[in-house]
JSON list of C-alpha atoms in Angstrom, two decimals:
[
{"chain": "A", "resi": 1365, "resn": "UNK", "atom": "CA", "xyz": [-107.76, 104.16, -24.90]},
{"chain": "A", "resi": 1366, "resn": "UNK", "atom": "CA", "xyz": [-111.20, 102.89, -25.45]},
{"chain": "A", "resi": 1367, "resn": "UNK", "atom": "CA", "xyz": [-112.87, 106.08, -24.34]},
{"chain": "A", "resi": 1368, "resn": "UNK", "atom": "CA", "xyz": [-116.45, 104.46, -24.61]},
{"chain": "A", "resi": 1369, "resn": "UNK", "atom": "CA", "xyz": [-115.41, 101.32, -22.99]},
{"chain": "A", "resi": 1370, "resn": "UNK", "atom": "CA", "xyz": [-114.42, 103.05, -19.66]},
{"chain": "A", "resi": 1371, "resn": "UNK", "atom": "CA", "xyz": [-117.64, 105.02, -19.37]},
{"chain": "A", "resi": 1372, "resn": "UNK", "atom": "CA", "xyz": [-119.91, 101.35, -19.78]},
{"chain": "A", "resi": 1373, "resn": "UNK", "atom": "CA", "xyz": [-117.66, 100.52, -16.56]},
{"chain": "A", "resi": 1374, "resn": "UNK", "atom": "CA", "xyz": [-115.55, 98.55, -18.51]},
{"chain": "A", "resi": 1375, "resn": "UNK", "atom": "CA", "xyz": [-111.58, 97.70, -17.57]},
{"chain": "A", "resi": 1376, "resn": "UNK", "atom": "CA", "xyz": [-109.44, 98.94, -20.64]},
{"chain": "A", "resi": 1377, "resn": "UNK", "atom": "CA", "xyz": [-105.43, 98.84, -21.58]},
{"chain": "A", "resi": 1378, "resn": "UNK", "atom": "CA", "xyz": [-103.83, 101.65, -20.12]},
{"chain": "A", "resi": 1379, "resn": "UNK", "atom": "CA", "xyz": [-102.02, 104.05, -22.91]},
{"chain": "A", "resi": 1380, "resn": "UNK", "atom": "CA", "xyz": [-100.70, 100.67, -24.89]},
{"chain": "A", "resi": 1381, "resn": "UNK", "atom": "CA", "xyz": [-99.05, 98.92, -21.64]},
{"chain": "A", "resi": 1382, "resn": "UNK", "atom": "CA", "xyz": [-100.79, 96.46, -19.75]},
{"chain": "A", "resi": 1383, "resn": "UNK", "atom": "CA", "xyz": [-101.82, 98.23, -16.73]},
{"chain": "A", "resi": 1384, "resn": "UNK", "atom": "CA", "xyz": [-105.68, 98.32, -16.83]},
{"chain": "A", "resi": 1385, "resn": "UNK", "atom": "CA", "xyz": [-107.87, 101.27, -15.88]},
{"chain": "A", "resi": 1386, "resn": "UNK", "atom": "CA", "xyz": [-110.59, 100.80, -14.00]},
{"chain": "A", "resi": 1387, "resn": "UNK", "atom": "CA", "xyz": [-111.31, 103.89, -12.75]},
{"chain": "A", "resi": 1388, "resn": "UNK", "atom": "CA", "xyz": [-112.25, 107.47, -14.54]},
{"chain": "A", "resi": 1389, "resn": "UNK", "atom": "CA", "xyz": [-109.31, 109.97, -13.27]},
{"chain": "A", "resi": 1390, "resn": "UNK", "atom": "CA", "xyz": [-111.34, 112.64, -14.49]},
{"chain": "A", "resi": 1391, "resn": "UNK", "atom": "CA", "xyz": [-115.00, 111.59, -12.42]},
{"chain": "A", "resi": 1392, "resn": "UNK", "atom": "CA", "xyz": [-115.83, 115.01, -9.95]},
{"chain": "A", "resi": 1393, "resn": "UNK", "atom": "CA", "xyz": [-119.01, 114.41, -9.87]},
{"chain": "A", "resi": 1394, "resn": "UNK", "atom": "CA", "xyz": [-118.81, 118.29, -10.77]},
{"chain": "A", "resi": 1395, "resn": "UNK", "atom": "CA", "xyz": [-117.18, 120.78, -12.90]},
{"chain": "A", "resi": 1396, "resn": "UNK", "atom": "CA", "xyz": [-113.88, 121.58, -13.27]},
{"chain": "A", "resi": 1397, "resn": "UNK", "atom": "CA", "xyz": [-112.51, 124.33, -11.14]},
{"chain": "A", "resi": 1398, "resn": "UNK", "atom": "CA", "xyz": [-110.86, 126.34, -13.58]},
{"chain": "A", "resi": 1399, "resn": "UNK", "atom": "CA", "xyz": [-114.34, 126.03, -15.58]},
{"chain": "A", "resi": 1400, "resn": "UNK", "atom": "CA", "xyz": [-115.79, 127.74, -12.37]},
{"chain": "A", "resi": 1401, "resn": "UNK", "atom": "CA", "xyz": [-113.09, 130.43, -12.02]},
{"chain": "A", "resi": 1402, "resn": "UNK", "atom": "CA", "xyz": [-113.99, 131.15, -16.17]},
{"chain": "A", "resi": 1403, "resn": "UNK", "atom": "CA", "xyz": [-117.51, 131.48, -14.91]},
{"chain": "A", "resi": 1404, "resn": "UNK", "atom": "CA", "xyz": [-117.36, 133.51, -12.55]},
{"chain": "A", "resi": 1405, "resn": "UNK", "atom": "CA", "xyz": [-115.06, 135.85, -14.24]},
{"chain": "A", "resi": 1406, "resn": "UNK", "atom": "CA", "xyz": [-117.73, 136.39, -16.87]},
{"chain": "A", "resi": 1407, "resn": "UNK", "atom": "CA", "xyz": [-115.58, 134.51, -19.93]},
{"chain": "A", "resi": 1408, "resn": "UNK", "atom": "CA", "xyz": [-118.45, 132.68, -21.50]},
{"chain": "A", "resi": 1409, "resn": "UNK", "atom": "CA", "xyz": [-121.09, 134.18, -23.56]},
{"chain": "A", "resi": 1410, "resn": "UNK", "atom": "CA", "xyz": [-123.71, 132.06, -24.30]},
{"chain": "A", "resi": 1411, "resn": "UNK", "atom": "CA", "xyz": [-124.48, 130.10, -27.01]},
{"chain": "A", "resi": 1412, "resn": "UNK", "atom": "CA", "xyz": [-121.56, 127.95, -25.38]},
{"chain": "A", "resi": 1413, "resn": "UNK", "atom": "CA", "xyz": [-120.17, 124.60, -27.03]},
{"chain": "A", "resi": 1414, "resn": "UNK", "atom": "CA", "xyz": [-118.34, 122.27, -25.22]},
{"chain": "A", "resi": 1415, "resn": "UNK", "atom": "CA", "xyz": [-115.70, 119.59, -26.84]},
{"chain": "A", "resi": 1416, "resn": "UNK", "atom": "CA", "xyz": [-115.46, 116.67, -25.40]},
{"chain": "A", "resi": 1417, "resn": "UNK", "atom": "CA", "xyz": [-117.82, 116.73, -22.78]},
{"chain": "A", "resi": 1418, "resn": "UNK", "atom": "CA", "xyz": [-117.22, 113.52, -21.23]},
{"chain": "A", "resi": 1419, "resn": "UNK", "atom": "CA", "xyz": [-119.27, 112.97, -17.84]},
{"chain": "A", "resi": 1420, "resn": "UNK", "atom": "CA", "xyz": [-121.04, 116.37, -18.61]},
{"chain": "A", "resi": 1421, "resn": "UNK", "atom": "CA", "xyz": [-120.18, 117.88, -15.36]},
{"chain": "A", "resi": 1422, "resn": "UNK", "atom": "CA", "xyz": [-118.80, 121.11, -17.24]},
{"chain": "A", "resi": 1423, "resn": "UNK", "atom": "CA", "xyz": [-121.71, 121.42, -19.61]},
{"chain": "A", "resi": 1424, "resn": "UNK", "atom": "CA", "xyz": [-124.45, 121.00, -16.95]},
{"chain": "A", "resi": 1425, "resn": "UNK", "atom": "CA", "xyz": [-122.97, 123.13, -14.92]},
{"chain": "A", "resi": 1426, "resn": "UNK", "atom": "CA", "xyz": [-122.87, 125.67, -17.49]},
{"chain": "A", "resi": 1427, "resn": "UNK", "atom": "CA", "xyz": [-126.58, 125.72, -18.16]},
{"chain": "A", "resi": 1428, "resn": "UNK", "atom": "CA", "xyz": [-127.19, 126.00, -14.11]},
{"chain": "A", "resi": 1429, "resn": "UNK", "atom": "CA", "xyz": [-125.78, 129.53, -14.52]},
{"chain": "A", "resi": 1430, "resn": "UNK", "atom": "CA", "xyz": [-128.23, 129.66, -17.59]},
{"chain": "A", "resi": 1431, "resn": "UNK", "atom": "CA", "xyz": [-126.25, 129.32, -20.97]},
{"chain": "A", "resi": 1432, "resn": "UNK", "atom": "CA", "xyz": [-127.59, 127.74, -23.70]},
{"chain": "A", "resi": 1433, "resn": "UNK", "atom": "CA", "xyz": [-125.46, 124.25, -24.04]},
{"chain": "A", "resi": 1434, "resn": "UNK", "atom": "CA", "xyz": [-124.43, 122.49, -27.03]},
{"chain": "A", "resi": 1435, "resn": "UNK", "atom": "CA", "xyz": [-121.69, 119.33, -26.00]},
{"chain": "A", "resi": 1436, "resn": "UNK", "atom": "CA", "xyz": [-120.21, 116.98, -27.78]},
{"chain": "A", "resi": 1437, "resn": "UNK", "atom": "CA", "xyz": [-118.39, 113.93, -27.06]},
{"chain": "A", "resi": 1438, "resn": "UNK", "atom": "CA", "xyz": [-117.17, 111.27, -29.38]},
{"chain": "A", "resi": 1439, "resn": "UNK", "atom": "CA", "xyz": [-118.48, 107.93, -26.92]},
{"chain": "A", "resi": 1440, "resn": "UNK", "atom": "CA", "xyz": [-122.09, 107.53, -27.46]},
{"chain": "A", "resi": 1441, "resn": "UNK", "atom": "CA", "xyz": [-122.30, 106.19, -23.82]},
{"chain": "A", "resi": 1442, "resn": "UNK", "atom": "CA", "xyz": [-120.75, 109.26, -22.42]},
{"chain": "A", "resi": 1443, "resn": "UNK", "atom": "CA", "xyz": [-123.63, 111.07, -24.22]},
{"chain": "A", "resi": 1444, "resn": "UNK", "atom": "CA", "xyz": [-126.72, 108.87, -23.39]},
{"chain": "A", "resi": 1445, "resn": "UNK", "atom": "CA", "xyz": [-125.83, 109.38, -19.93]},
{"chain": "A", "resi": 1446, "resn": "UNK", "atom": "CA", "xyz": [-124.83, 112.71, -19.83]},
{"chain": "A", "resi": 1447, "resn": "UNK", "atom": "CA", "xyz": [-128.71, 113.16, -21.26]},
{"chain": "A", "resi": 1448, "resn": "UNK", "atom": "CA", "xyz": [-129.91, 111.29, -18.25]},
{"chain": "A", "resi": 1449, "resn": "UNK", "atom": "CA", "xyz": [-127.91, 113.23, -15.77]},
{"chain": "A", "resi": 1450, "resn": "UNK", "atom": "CA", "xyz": [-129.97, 116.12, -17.51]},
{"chain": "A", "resi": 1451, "resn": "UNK", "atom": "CA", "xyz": [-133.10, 114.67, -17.38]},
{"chain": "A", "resi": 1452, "resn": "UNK", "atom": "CA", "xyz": [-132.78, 113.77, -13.49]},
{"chain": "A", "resi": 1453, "resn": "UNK", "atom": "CA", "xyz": [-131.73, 117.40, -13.05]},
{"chain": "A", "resi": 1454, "resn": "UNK", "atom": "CA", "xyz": [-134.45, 118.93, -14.90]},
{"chain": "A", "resi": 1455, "resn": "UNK", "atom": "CA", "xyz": [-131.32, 121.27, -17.16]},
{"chain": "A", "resi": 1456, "resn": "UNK", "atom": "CA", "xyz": [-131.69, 121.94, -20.69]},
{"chain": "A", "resi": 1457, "resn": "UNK", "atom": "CA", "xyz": [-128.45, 120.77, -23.04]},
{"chain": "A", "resi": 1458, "resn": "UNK", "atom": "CA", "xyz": [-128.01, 119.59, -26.39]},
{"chain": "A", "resi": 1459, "resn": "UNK", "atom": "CA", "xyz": [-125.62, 116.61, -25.84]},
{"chain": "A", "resi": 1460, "resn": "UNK", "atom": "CA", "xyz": [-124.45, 115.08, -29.40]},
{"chain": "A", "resi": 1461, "resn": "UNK", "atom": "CA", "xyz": [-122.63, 112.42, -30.51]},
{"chain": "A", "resi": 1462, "resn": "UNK", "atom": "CA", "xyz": [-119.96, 114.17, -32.81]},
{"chain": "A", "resi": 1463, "resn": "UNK", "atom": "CA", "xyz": [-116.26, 113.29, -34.38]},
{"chain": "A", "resi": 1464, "resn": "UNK", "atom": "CA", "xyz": [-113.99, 116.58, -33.24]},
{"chain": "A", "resi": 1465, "resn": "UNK", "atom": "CA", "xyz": [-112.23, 117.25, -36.76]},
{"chain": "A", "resi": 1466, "resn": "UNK", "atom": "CA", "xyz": [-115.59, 117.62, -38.32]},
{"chain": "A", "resi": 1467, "resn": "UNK", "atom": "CA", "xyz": [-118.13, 118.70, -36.12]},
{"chain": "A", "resi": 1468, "resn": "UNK", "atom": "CA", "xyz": [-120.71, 117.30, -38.49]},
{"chain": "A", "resi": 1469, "resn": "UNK", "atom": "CA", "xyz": [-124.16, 117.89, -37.06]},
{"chain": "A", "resi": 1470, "resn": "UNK", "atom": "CA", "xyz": [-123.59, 120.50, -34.93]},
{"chain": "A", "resi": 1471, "resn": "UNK", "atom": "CA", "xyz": [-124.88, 123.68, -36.05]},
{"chain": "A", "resi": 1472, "resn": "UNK", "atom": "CA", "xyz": [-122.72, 126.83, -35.88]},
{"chain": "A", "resi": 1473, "resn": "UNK", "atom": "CA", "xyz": [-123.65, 130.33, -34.06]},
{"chain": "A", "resi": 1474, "resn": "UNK", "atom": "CA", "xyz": [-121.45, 130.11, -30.98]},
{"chain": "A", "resi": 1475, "resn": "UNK", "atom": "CA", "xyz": [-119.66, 132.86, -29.15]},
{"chain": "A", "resi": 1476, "resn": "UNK", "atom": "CA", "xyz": [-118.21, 130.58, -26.78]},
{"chain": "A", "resi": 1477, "resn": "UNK", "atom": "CA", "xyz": [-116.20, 127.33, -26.77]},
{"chain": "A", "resi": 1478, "resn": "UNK", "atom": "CA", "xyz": [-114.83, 125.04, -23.64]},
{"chain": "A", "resi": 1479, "resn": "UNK", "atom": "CA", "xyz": [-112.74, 122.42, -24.35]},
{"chain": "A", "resi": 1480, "resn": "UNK", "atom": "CA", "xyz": [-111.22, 120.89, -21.15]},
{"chain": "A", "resi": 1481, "resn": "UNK", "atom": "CA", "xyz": [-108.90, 118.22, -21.43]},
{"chain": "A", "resi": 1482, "resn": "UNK", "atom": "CA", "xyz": [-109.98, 117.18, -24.60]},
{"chain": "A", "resi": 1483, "resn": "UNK", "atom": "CA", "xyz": [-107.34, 118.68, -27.28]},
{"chain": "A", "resi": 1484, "resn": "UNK", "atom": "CA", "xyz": [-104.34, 116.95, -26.22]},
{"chain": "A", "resi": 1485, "resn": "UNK", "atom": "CA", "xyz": [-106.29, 113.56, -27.12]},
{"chain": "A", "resi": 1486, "resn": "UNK", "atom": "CA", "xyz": [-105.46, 114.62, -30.91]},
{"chain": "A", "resi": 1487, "resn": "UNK", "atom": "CA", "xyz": [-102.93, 113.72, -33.53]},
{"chain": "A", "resi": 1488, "resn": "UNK", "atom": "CA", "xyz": [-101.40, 117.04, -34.36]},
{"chain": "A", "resi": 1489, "resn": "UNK", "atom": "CA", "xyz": [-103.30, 116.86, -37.95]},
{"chain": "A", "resi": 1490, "resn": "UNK", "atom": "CA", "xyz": [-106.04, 116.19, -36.37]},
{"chain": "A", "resi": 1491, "resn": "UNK", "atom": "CA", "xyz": [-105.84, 118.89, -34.16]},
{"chain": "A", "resi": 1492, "resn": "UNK", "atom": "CA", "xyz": [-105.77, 120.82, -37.37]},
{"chain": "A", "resi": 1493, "resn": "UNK", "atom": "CA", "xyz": [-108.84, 119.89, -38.63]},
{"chain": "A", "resi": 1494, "resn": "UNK", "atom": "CA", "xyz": [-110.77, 120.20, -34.85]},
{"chain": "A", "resi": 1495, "resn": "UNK", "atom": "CA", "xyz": [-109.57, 124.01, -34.61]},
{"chain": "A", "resi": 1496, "resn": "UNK", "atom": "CA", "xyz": [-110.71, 124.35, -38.19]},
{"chain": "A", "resi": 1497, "resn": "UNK", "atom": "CA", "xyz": [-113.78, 122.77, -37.53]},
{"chain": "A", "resi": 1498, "resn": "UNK", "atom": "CA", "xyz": [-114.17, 124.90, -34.21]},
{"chain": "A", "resi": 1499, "resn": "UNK", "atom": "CA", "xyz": [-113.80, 128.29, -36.08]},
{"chain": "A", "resi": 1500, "resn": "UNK", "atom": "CA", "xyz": [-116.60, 127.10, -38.93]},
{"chain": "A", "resi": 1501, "resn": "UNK", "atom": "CA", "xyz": [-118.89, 126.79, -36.35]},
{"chain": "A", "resi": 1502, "resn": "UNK", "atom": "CA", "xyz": [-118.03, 130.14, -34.30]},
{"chain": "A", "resi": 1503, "resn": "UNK", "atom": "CA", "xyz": [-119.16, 133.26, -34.43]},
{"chain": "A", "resi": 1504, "resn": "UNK", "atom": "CA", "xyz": [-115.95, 136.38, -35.57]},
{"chain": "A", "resi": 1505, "resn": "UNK", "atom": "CA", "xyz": [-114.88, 137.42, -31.86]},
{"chain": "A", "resi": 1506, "resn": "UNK", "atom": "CA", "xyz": [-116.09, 133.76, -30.65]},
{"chain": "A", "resi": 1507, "resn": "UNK", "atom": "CA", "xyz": [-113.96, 133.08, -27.05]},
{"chain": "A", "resi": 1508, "resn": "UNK", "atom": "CA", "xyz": [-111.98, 129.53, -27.31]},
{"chain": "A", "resi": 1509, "resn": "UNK", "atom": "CA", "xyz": [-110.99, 128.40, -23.81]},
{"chain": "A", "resi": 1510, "resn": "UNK", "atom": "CA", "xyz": [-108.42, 125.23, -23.78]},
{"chain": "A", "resi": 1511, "resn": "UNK", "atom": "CA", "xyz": [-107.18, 123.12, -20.86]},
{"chain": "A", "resi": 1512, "resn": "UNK", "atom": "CA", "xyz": [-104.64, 121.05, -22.58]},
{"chain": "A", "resi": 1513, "resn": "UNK", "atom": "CA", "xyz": [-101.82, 119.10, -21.11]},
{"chain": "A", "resi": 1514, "resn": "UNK", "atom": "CA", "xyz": [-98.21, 120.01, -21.73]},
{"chain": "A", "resi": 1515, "resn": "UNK", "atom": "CA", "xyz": [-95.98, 117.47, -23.22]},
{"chain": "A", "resi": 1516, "resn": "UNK", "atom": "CA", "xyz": [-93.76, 117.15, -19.69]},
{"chain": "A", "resi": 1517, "resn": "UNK", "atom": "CA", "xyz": [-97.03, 114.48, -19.36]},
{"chain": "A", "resi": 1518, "resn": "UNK", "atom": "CA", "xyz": [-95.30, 112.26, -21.20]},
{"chain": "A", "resi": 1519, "resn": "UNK", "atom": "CA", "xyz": [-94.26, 110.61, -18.21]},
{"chain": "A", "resi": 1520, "resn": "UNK", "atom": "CA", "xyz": [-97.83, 109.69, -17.48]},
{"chain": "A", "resi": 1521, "resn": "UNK", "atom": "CA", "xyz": [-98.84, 108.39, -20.60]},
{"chain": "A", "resi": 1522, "resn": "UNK", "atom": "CA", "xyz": [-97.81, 108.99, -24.61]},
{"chain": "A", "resi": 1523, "resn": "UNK", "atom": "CA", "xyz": [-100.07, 111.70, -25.81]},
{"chain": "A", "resi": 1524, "resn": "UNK", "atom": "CA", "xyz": [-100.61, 111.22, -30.25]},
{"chain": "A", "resi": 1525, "resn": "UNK", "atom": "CA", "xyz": [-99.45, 114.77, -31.29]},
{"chain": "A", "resi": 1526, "resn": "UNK", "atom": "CA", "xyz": [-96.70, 117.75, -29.68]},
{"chain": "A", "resi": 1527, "resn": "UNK", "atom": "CA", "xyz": [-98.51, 120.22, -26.79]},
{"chain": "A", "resi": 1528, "resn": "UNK", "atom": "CA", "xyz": [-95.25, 122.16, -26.17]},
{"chain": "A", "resi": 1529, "resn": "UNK", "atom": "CA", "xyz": [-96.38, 125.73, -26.29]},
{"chain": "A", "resi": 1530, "resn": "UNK", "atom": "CA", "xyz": [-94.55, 126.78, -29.82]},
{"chain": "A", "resi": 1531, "resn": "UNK", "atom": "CA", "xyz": [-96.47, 123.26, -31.13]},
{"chain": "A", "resi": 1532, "resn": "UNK", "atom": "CA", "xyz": [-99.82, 124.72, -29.72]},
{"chain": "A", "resi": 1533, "resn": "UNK", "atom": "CA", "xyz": [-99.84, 128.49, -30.90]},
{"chain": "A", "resi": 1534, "resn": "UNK", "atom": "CA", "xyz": [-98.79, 127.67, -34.44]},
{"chain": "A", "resi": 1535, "resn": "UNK", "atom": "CA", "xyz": [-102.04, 125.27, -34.94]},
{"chain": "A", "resi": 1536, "resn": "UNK", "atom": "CA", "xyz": [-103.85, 127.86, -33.08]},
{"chain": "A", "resi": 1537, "resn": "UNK", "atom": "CA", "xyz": [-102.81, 130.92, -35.26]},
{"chain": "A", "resi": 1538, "resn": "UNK", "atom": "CA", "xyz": [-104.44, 129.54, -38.25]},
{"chain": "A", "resi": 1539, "resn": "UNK", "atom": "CA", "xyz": [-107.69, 130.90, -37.43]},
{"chain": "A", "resi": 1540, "resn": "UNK", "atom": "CA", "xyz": [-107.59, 132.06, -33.79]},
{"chain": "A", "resi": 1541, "resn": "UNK", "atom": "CA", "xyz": [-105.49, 134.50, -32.09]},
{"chain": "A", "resi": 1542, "resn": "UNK", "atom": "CA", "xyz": [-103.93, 133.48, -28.47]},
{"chain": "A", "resi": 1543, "resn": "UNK", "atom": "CA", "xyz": [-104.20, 135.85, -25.75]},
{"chain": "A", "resi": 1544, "resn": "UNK", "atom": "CA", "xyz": [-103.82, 133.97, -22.92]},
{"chain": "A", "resi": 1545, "resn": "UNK", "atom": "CA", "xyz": [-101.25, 130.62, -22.31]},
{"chain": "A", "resi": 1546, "resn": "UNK", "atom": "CA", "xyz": [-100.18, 129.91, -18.74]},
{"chain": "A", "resi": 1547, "resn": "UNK", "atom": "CA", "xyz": [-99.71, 126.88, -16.80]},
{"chain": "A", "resi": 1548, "resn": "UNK", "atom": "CA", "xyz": [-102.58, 126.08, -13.91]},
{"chain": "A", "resi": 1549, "resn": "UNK", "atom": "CA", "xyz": [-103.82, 123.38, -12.48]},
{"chain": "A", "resi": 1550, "resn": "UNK", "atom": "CA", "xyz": [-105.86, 120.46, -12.95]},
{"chain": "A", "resi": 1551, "resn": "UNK", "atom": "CA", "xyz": [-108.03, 118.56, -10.65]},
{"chain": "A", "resi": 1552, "resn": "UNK", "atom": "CA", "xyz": [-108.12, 114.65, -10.93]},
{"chain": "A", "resi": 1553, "resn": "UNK", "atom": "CA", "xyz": [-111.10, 112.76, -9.10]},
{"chain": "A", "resi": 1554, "resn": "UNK", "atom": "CA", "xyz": [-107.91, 110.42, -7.51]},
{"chain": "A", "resi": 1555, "resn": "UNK", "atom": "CA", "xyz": [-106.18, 111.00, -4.34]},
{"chain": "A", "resi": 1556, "resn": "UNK", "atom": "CA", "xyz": [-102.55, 110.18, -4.08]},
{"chain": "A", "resi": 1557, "resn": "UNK", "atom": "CA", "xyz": [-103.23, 106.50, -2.91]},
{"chain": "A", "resi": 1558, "resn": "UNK", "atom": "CA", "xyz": [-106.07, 105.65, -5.42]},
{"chain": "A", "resi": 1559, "resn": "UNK", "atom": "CA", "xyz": [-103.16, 107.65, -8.01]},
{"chain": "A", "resi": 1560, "resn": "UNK", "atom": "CA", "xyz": [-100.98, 105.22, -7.40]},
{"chain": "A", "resi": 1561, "resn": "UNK", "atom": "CA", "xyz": [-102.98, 102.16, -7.81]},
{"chain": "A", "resi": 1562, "resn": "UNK", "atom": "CA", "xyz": [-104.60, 103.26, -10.37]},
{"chain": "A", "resi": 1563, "resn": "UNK", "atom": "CA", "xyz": [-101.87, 104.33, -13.06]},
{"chain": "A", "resi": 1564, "resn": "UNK", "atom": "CA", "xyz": [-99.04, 102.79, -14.94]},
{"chain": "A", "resi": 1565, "resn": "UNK", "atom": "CA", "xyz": [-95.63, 102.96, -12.60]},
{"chain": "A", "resi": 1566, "resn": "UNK", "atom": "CA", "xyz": [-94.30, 105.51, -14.73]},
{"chain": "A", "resi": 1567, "resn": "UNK", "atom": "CA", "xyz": [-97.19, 108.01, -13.41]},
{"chain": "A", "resi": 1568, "resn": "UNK", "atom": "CA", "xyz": [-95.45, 107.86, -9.90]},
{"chain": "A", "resi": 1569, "resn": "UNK", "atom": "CA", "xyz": [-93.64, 111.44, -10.99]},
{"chain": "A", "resi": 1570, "resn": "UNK", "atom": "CA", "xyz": [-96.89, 112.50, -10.96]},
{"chain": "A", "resi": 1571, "resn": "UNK", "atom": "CA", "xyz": [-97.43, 112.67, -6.93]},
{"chain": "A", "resi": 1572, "resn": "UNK", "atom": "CA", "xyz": [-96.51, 115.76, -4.83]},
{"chain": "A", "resi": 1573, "resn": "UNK", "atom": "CA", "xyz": [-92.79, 115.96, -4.06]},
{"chain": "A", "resi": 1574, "resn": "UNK", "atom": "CA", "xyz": [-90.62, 118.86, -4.22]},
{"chain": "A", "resi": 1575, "resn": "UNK", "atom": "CA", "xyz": [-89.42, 118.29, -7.69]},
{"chain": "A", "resi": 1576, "resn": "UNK", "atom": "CA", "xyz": [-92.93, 117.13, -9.12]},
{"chain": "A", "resi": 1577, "resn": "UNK", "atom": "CA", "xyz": [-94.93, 119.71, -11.16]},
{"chain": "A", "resi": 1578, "resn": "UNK", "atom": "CA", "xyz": [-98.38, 118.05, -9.23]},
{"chain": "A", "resi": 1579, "resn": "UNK", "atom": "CA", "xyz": [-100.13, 119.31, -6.14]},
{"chain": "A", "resi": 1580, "resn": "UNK", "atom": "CA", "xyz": [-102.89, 118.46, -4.02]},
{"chain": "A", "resi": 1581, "resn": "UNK", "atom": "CA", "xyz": [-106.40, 120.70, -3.64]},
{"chain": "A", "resi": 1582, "resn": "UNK", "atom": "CA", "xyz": [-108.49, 121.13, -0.34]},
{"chain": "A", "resi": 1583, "resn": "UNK", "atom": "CA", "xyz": [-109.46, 117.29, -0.99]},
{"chain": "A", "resi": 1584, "resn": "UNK", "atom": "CA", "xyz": [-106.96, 115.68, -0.86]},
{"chain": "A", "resi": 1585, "resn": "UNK", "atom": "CA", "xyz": [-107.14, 115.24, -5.16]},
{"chain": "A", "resi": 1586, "resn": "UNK", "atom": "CA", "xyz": [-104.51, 115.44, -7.27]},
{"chain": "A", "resi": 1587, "resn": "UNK", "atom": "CA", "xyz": [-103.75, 118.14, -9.42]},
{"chain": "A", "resi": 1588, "resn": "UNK", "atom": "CA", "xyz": [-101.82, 117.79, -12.72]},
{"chain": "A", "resi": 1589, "resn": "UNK", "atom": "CA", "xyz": [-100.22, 120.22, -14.35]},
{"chain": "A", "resi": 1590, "resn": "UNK", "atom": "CA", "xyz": [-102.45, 121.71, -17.60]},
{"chain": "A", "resi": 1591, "resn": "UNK", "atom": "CA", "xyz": [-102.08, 124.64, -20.14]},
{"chain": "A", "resi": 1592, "resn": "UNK", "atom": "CA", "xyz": [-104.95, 127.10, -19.75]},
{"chain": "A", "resi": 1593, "resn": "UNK", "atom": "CA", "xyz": [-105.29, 129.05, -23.15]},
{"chain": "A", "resi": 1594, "resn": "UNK", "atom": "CA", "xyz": [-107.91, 131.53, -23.99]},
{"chain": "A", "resi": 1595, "resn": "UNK", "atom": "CA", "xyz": [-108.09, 132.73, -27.88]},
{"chain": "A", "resi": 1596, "resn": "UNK", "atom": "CA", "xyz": [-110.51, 134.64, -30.04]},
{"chain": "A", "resi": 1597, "resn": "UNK", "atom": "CA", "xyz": [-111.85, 133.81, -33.25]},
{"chain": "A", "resi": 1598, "resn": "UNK", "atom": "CA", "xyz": [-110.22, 135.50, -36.12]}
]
């Protein structure tokens, strides 16, 4: 998917099929509510880098509750208008144009890392070289937390490397150790009707029904189903 594409507003081929996305799934227009949860639980410790930062809802949220904010995101028009959004809002973050498996240009000292819904966009060597890349630019005890989706996705749309949990910890335990992998929830910027129209028929699985692993939130948007994994820098 042309990442950079959709954020100029543009219509782009849908995971290799012919549907067209119009739309961002992810838009909130705010940050993620597992991000909030973290928050509030006291799991980041500033200075915080976020992966993939996309729409920069997560990061300038983050330095609302006064963490320093480094975020990255591989679509340079993601970026110059995640730098307006912080401009308008008067919030101080470092947004940066960056390639995941190398992190080159971001300078290291951080004790915290977000990545939310950003992982499972990597080949599984690549995915390698990110975590690698991650821990060179952590601090020992650094906190990594992941929202990642699980391979049962597949049904939405082909994702380039395995996010089964065995997959997962065993590129993890090269430099991190896991202590937290469950299965939560994550919250699209779609409700079931623009879900449908919007995605590939295949995605249909995908809406609330007793045998579907979605749900619905106080909105009315649909929730997908998302590993939440918390590890420490070895």
């Amino acid at each position: 998917m042309d990442f950079d594409a959709l954020y100029q507003g543009q219509s782009v081929t849908y995971s290799g099929s012919d549907q067209q996305l119009d739309t961002i799934p992810w838009r909130l227009d705010g940050p993620q509510p597992v991000v909030v949860e973290l928050a509030d639980n006291g799991e980041f410790t500033g200075p915080v880098l976020e992966s993939g930062c996309g729409l920069g809802d997560n990061a300038l949220f983050l330095a609302e509750r006064g963490y320093q904010v480094t975020a990255f995101d591989a679509a340079p028009t993601a970026i110059e208008q995640d730098r307006a959004k912080a401009a308008e809002r008067g919030l101080k973050v470092d947004f940066v144009v960056a390639d995941a498996t190398t992190l080159d240009g971001i300078e290291g000292g951080f004790n915290s890392v977000l990545d939310s819904a950003m992982m499972h966009c990597l080949t599984d060597e690549q995915r390698v070289d990110y975590l690698t890349a991650l821990h060179a630019v952590c601090n020992p005890g650094a906190l990594l937390h992941i929202l990642c989706f699980p391979d049962l996705i597949e049904a939405l749309f082909p994702l380039p490397g395995h996010t089964d949990e065995a997959s997962l910890r065993r590129d993890l335990g090269r430099h991190w150790r896991v202590d937290r992998m469950q299965m939560r929830s994550y919250t699209t910027g779609l409700t079931q009707d623009q879900w449908a129209a919007a995605m590939p028929p295949s995605a249909a699985v995908f809406l609330p029904a007793p045998d579907s692993p979605a749900g619905v939130d106080d909105q009315g948007r649909l929730q997908l189903p998302v590993w939440q994994i918390r590890a420490v820098r070895a």
